[in-house]
Coordinates of C-alpha atoms in Angstrom, one line a residue:
Chain A
M197 CA 6.9 -26.1 -4.1
K198 CA 7.9 -24.1 -1.0
V199 CA 7.8 -20.4 -0.6
L200 CA 9.2 -18.1 2.1
L201 CA 7.0 -15.0 2.4
V202 CA 8.6 -12.1 4.3
D203 CA 6.7 -8.9 5.2
D204 CA 6.2 -7.1 8.4
S205 CA 2.6 -6.5 7.5
G206 CA 0.3 -9.4 8.3
V207 CA -2.3 -8.0 6.0
M208 CA 0.1 -7.9 3.0
R209 CA 1.3 -11.5 3.8
K210 CA -2.4 -12.6 3.8
I211 CA -3.0 -10.9 0.4
I212 CA 0.1 -12.5 -1.1
A213 CA -0.6 -15.9 0.5
R214 CA -4.1 -15.8 -1.0
S215 CA -2.5 -15.4 -4.5
L216 CA 0.0 -18.2 -3.8
S217 CA -2.8 -20.6 -2.9
S218 CA -4.2 -20.4 -6.4
L219 CA -0.8 -21.5 -7.8
W220 CA 1.1 -24.7 -7.6
I221 CA 2.5 -23.9 -4.1
D222 CA 2.5 -26.7 -1.5
E223 CA 3.8 -24.7 1.4
V224 CA 4.1 -21.1 2.4
V225 CA 6.3 -20.2 5.4
E226 CA 5.7 -16.6 6.7
A227 CA 8.2 -14.3 8.4
G228 CA 7.7 -10.8 9.8
D229 CA 11.3 -9.5 9.2
G230 CA 14.6 -10.5 7.8
V231 CA 15.9 -12.0 11.0
E232 CA 12.9 -14.4 11.3
A233 CA 13.2 -15.1 7.6
L234 CA 16.9 -16.0 7.8
K235 CA 16.1 -18.3 10.7
A236 CA 13.4 -20.1 8.7
F237 CA 15.6 -20.2 5.6
G238 CA 18.5 -21.8 7.4
D239 CA 20.7 -23.6 4.8
G240 CA 18.1 -23.4 2.1
N241 CA 15.5 -25.6 3.8
G242 CA 14.0 -26.7 0.5
F243 CA 12.7 -23.2 -0.4
D244 CA 12.0 -22.7 -4.1
L245 CA 11.2 -19.0 -3.9
V246 CA 11.7 -16.0 -1.5
L247 CA 9.2 -13.1 -1.6
T248 CA 10.2 -10.2 0.5
D249 CA 9.2 -6.7 1.4
W250 CA 12.0 -4.0 1.5
N251 CA 11.2 -1.9 4.5
M252 CA 11.0 -4.0 7.7
P253 CA 12.3 -3.7 11.2
N254 CA 15.3 -5.5 12.5
M255 CA 16.6 -6.7 9.1
N256 CA 15.3 -5.2 5.9
G257 CA 14.6 -7.0 2.6
L258 CA 17.9 -5.8 1.0
E259 CA 19.9 -7.1 3.9
L260 CA 18.1 -10.4 3.7
V261 CA 18.8 -10.7 0.0
Q262 CA 22.5 -9.9 0.6
A263 CA 22.7 -12.5 3.4
I264 CA 21.1 -15.2 1.3
R265 CA 23.3 -14.5 -1.7
S266 CA 26.5 -14.2 0.3
A267 CA 25.8 -17.7 1.6
G268 CA 25.8 -18.9 -2.0
H269 CA 22.1 -19.7 -2.4
K270 CA 20.7 -19.3 -5.9
V271 CA 17.0 -19.5 -4.9
P272 CA 14.9 -17.0 -6.9
I273 CA 14.0 -13.9 -4.9
M274 CA 11.3 -11.4 -5.7
M275 CA 11.0 -8.1 -3.9
I276 CA 7.4 -6.7 -3.3
T277 CA 7.7 -3.1 -2.2
T278 CA 6.5 0.5 -2.5
E279 CA 10.2 1.5 -3.0
T280 CA 10.6 2.6 -6.6
E281 CA 13.5 5.0 -6.6
K282 CA 15.8 4.1 -9.4
T283 CA 19.0 3.9 -7.2
Q284 CA 17.1 1.6 -4.8
V285 CA 15.9 -0.7 -7.6
V286 CA 19.5 -0.9 -8.9
K287 CA 20.7 -1.7 -5.4
A288 CA 18.2 -4.5 -5.1
I289 CA 19.1 -6.0 -8.5
Q290 CA 22.8 -5.8 -7.7
A291 CA 22.2 -7.6 -4.4
G292 CA 20.7 -10.5 -6.3
V293 CA 16.9 -9.9 -6.6
N294 CA 15.5 -11.7 -9.6
D295 CA 12.3 -9.7 -10.0
Y296 CA 10.5 -6.7 -8.5
L297 CA 6.8 -6.0 -7.9
V298 CA 5.6 -2.5 -6.9
K299 CA 2.7 -2.2 -4.4
P300 CA -0.1 -1.7 -5.1
F301 CA -0.6 -4.6 -7.5
D302 CA -3.6 -6.6 -8.7
Q303 CA -3.9 -10.3 -8.4
D304 CA -3.2 -10.8 -12.2
M305 CA 0.0 -8.8 -12.0
L306 CA 1.2 -10.8 -8.9
Q307 CA 0.4 -14.1 -10.5
M308 CA 2.1 -13.2 -13.8
K309 CA 5.3 -12.2 -11.9
L310 CA 5.1 -15.4 -9.8
T311 CA 4.6 -17.6 -12.8
R312 CA 7.7 -15.9 -14.4
V313 CA 10.0 -16.2 -11.4
L314 CA 8.9 -19.6 -10.0
P315 CA 10.6 -22.7 -11.3
N316 CA 8.4 -24.5 -13.9
P317 CA 6.5 -27.1 -11.9
E318 CA 6.9 -29.6 -14.7
A319 CA 10.6 -29.3 -14.5
V320 CA 10.8 -29.8 -10.7
Chain B
M1376 CA 6.9 27.8 4.2
A1377 CA 3.4 27.1 2.7
L1378 CA 3.2 25.3 -0.6
C1379 CA 2.9 27.3 -3.8
I1380 CA -0.1 26.6 -6.0
D1381 CA 1.9 24.5 -8.4
T1382 CA 3.3 22.3 -5.7
E1383 CA 0.0 21.9 -3.9
T1384 CA -1.7 20.9 -7.2
A1385 CA 1.1 18.4 -8.0
V1386 CA 0.8 16.9 -4.5
M1387 CA -3.0 16.6 -4.6
E1388 CA -2.9 15.1 -8.1
A1389 CA -0.4 12.6 -6.9
A1390 CA -2.4 11.7 -3.8
N1391 CA -5.6 11.4 -5.8
G1392 CA -4.0 9.3 -8.4
S1393 CA -2.4 7.0 -5.9
L1394 CA -5.5 6.6 -3.8
G1395 CA -7.5 5.7 -7.0
E1396 CA -4.8 3.2 -8.1
V1397 CA -4.7 1.5 -4.7
F1398 CA -8.5 1.0 -4.7
E1399 CA -8.6 -0.1 -8.3
M1400 CA -5.8 -2.6 -8.1
M1401 CA -6.3 -4.0 -4.6
V1402 CA -10.1 -4.2 -4.4
G1403 CA -11.3 -3.4 -7.9
E1404 CA -13.2 -0.2 -6.8
S1405 CA -13.2 3.1 -8.6
L1406 CA -13.1 6.1 -6.3
T1407 CA -14.2 9.5 -7.5
P1408 CA -13.5 12.6 -5.5
F1409 CA -16.8 14.4 -4.9
G1410 CA -15.3 17.6 -3.9
T1411 CA -12.8 19.7 -2.0
C1412 CA -13.7 21.7 1.0
D1413 CA -13.3 25.3 1.9
S1414 CA -9.9 26.1 0.4
Q1415 CA -9.4 29.0 2.8
N1416 CA -10.0 26.8 5.8
P1417 CA -10.0 23.2 4.8
L1418 CA -10.9 21.9 8.3
S1419 CA -13.4 24.6 9.2
E1420 CA -16.4 23.6 11.4
S1421 CA -18.6 23.4 8.3
N1422 CA -16.3 20.8 6.8
K1423 CA -15.9 18.6 9.8
G1424 CA -17.6 15.3 9.9
N1425 CA -19.6 14.2 12.9
A1426 CA -18.9 10.5 13.1
D1427 CA -17.5 9.5 16.5
D1428 CA -15.9 6.2 15.5
D1429 CA -13.8 7.1 12.6
V1430 CA -10.2 6.0 11.9
S1431 CA -7.3 7.8 10.3
V1432 CA -4.0 6.6 9.1
V1433 CA -1.2 9.2 9.3
V1434 CA 2.0 8.9 7.3
A1435 CA 4.7 11.5 8.0
I1436 CA 6.7 12.9 5.1
S1437 CA 10.1 14.5 5.3
G1438 CA 12.7 15.9 2.8
D1439 CA 11.9 18.6 0.3
L1440 CA 8.4 18.6 1.7
N1441 CA 7.5 18.1 5.4
G1442 CA 4.4 17.2 7.2
S1443 CA 1.9 14.3 6.7
V1444 CA -0.6 12.6 4.5
N1445 CA -3.7 11.5 6.3
I1446 CA -6.4 9.2 5.1
C1447 CA -9.6 9.3 7.2
L1448 CA -12.4 6.7 6.9
D1449 CA -15.6 6.3 8.7
K1450 CA -15.7 2.9 10.5
D1451 CA -17.9 1.3 7.9
S1452 CA -15.5 2.3 5.2
A1453 CA -12.7 0.7 7.3
F1454 CA -14.7 -2.5 7.7
R1455 CA -15.5 -2.6 4.0
W1456 CA -11.8 -2.1 3.0
A1457 CA -10.7 -4.9 5.3
R1458 CA -13.4 -7.2 4.0
Q1459 CA -12.5 -6.5 0.3
L1460 CA -8.8 -6.6 0.9
I1461 CA -8.5 -9.8 3.0
D1462 CA -12.0 -11.2 3.4
H1463 CA -12.0 -10.0 7.0
E1464 CA -15.6 -9.9 8.2
T1465 CA -16.2 -7.8 11.3
D1466 CA -18.2 -4.9 12.8
T1467 CA -15.6 -4.0 15.4
M1468 CA -12.4 -2.0 15.0
D1469 CA -10.1 -5.0 15.7
Q1470 CA -6.4 -5.2 15.1
T1471 CA -6.9 -6.7 11.6
V1472 CA -8.9 -3.7 10.5
V1473 CA -6.3 -1.4 12.0
D1474 CA -3.6 -3.3 10.1
A1475 CA -5.6 -3.2 6.9
V1476 CA -6.1 0.6 7.2
G1477 CA -2.3 1.0 8.0
E1478 CA -1.5 -0.9 4.8
L1479 CA -3.9 1.4 2.9
G1480 CA -1.8 4.4 4.2
N1481 CA 1.4 2.7 3.3
M1482 CA 0.4 2.0 -0.3
V1483 CA -1.3 5.3 -0.9
V1484 CA 1.6 7.4 0.4
G1485 CA 4.1 5.1 -1.3
G1486 CA 2.3 5.8 -4.6
T1487 CA 2.1 9.5 -3.9
K1488 CA 5.9 9.6 -3.2
R1489 CA 6.5 7.7 -6.5
R1490 CA 4.5 10.2 -8.4
L1491 CA 6.5 13.0 -6.8
A1492 CA 9.8 11.6 -7.9
S1493 CA 11.3 15.0 -8.5
Y1494 CA 11.1 15.8 -4.8
N1495 CA 13.4 14.0 -2.4
L1496 CA 10.9 12.5 0.0
T1497 CA 11.0 10.0 2.8
M1498 CA 7.9 8.5 4.4
S1499 CA 7.4 7.1 7.8
L1500 CA 5.7 3.9 8.8
P1501 CA 1.9 4.5 9.1
S1502 CA 0.3 5.2 12.4
V1503 CA -3.4 4.5 12.8
V1504 CA -5.5 6.6 15.2
R1505 CA -9.0 6.1 16.3
A1506 CA -10.2 9.5 15.3
G1507 CA -11.7 11.1 12.2
V1508 CA -10.9 14.1 10.1
E1509 CA -12.5 16.4 12.7
C1510 CA -9.8 15.6 15.1
L1511 CA -6.9 16.5 12.9
E1512 CA -5.0 19.6 13.9
F1513 CA -1.9 21.0 12.2
P1514 CA 0.7 23.6 12.9
S1515 CA -0.3 27.1 11.9
H1516 CA 2.4 27.3 9.1
I1517 CA 0.8 24.3 7.3
K1518 CA -2.3 24.8 5.2
P1519 CA -3.9 21.4 4.8
A1520 CA -5.7 20.5 1.6
R1521 CA -8.5 17.9 1.5
L1522 CA -10.2 15.7 -1.0
D1523 CA -13.4 13.8 -0.2
Y1524 CA -14.6 10.5 -1.8
Q1525 CA -17.6 8.4 -1.8
Y1526 CA -16.8 4.8 -1.1
D1527 CA -20.0 2.8 -1.7
E1528 CA -22.4 4.6 0.7
H1529 CA -19.6 5.5 3.0
R1530 CA -17.0 8.3 3.1
L1531 CA -13.3 8.7 2.9
A1532 CA -11.1 11.8 2.9
I1533 CA -7.5 12.4 2.2
V1534 CA -5.9 15.4 3.9
V1535 CA -2.5 16.5 2.8
A1536 CA -0.7 18.7 5.3
L1537 CA 2.8 19.6 3.9
S1538 CA 5.1 22.6 4.0
K1539 CA 8.1 23.3 1.8
Q1540 CA 11.6 23.0 3.2
G1541 CA 13.2 26.4 3.7

């Protein structure tokens, strides 16, 4: 299982990567903004999940989601953000986000969301 | 325009609730405010700390309310936060500690904004400064309000310095 983790905060990437390490994830690729993420994502590149922040320099999380979806990729995408305004959440869902996690979160909450959005490892 | 009592109370409750939530969720710590300072002059000499190696994270707010939310930690609190958050062991104020403190500001102010959903607010990216609460200065039309917390044997303060649009 391969995950693309996108956040401009190295600290937040570390927190999330720590949670991922306790799940059935083989590989985590980190990116600091949407541009880096798109480069890493390429034509899908075997990713099973994209976790992305919203507010980032260069290309934000919403633009990243739109770019991935407009290229026809169906990979699950979860947004992890402090952005909770209703209109913004609706925008994210309309863009193709599968799930949403609000910062701050505890490890249990993150793992529950990941378990829900990740493909079942037994089915892969 | 200075905040009316109701607005100031709502903002301080939001900031207090958000700070508590962040510590509880991210590092499993319960923070309890141990007091407010001189309400007439929140940053008066008697209320200023004396640590010379503190750190503060400043997040600007704009919209219906304008100003900043500032979280000030002594250096040991900053090290403790970085250790609990990402297992970063250090006794120097390195970039990882600065980033961890910046993330604290981002989450606390994000949570404060969420609790004040009836106000149209925008927050900036956090800036971290190597200075404590004693170094914070605000324009004369802003009356800052402050809450102090005990964090293990260390100290932490949140200073809200906002004025109302119009």
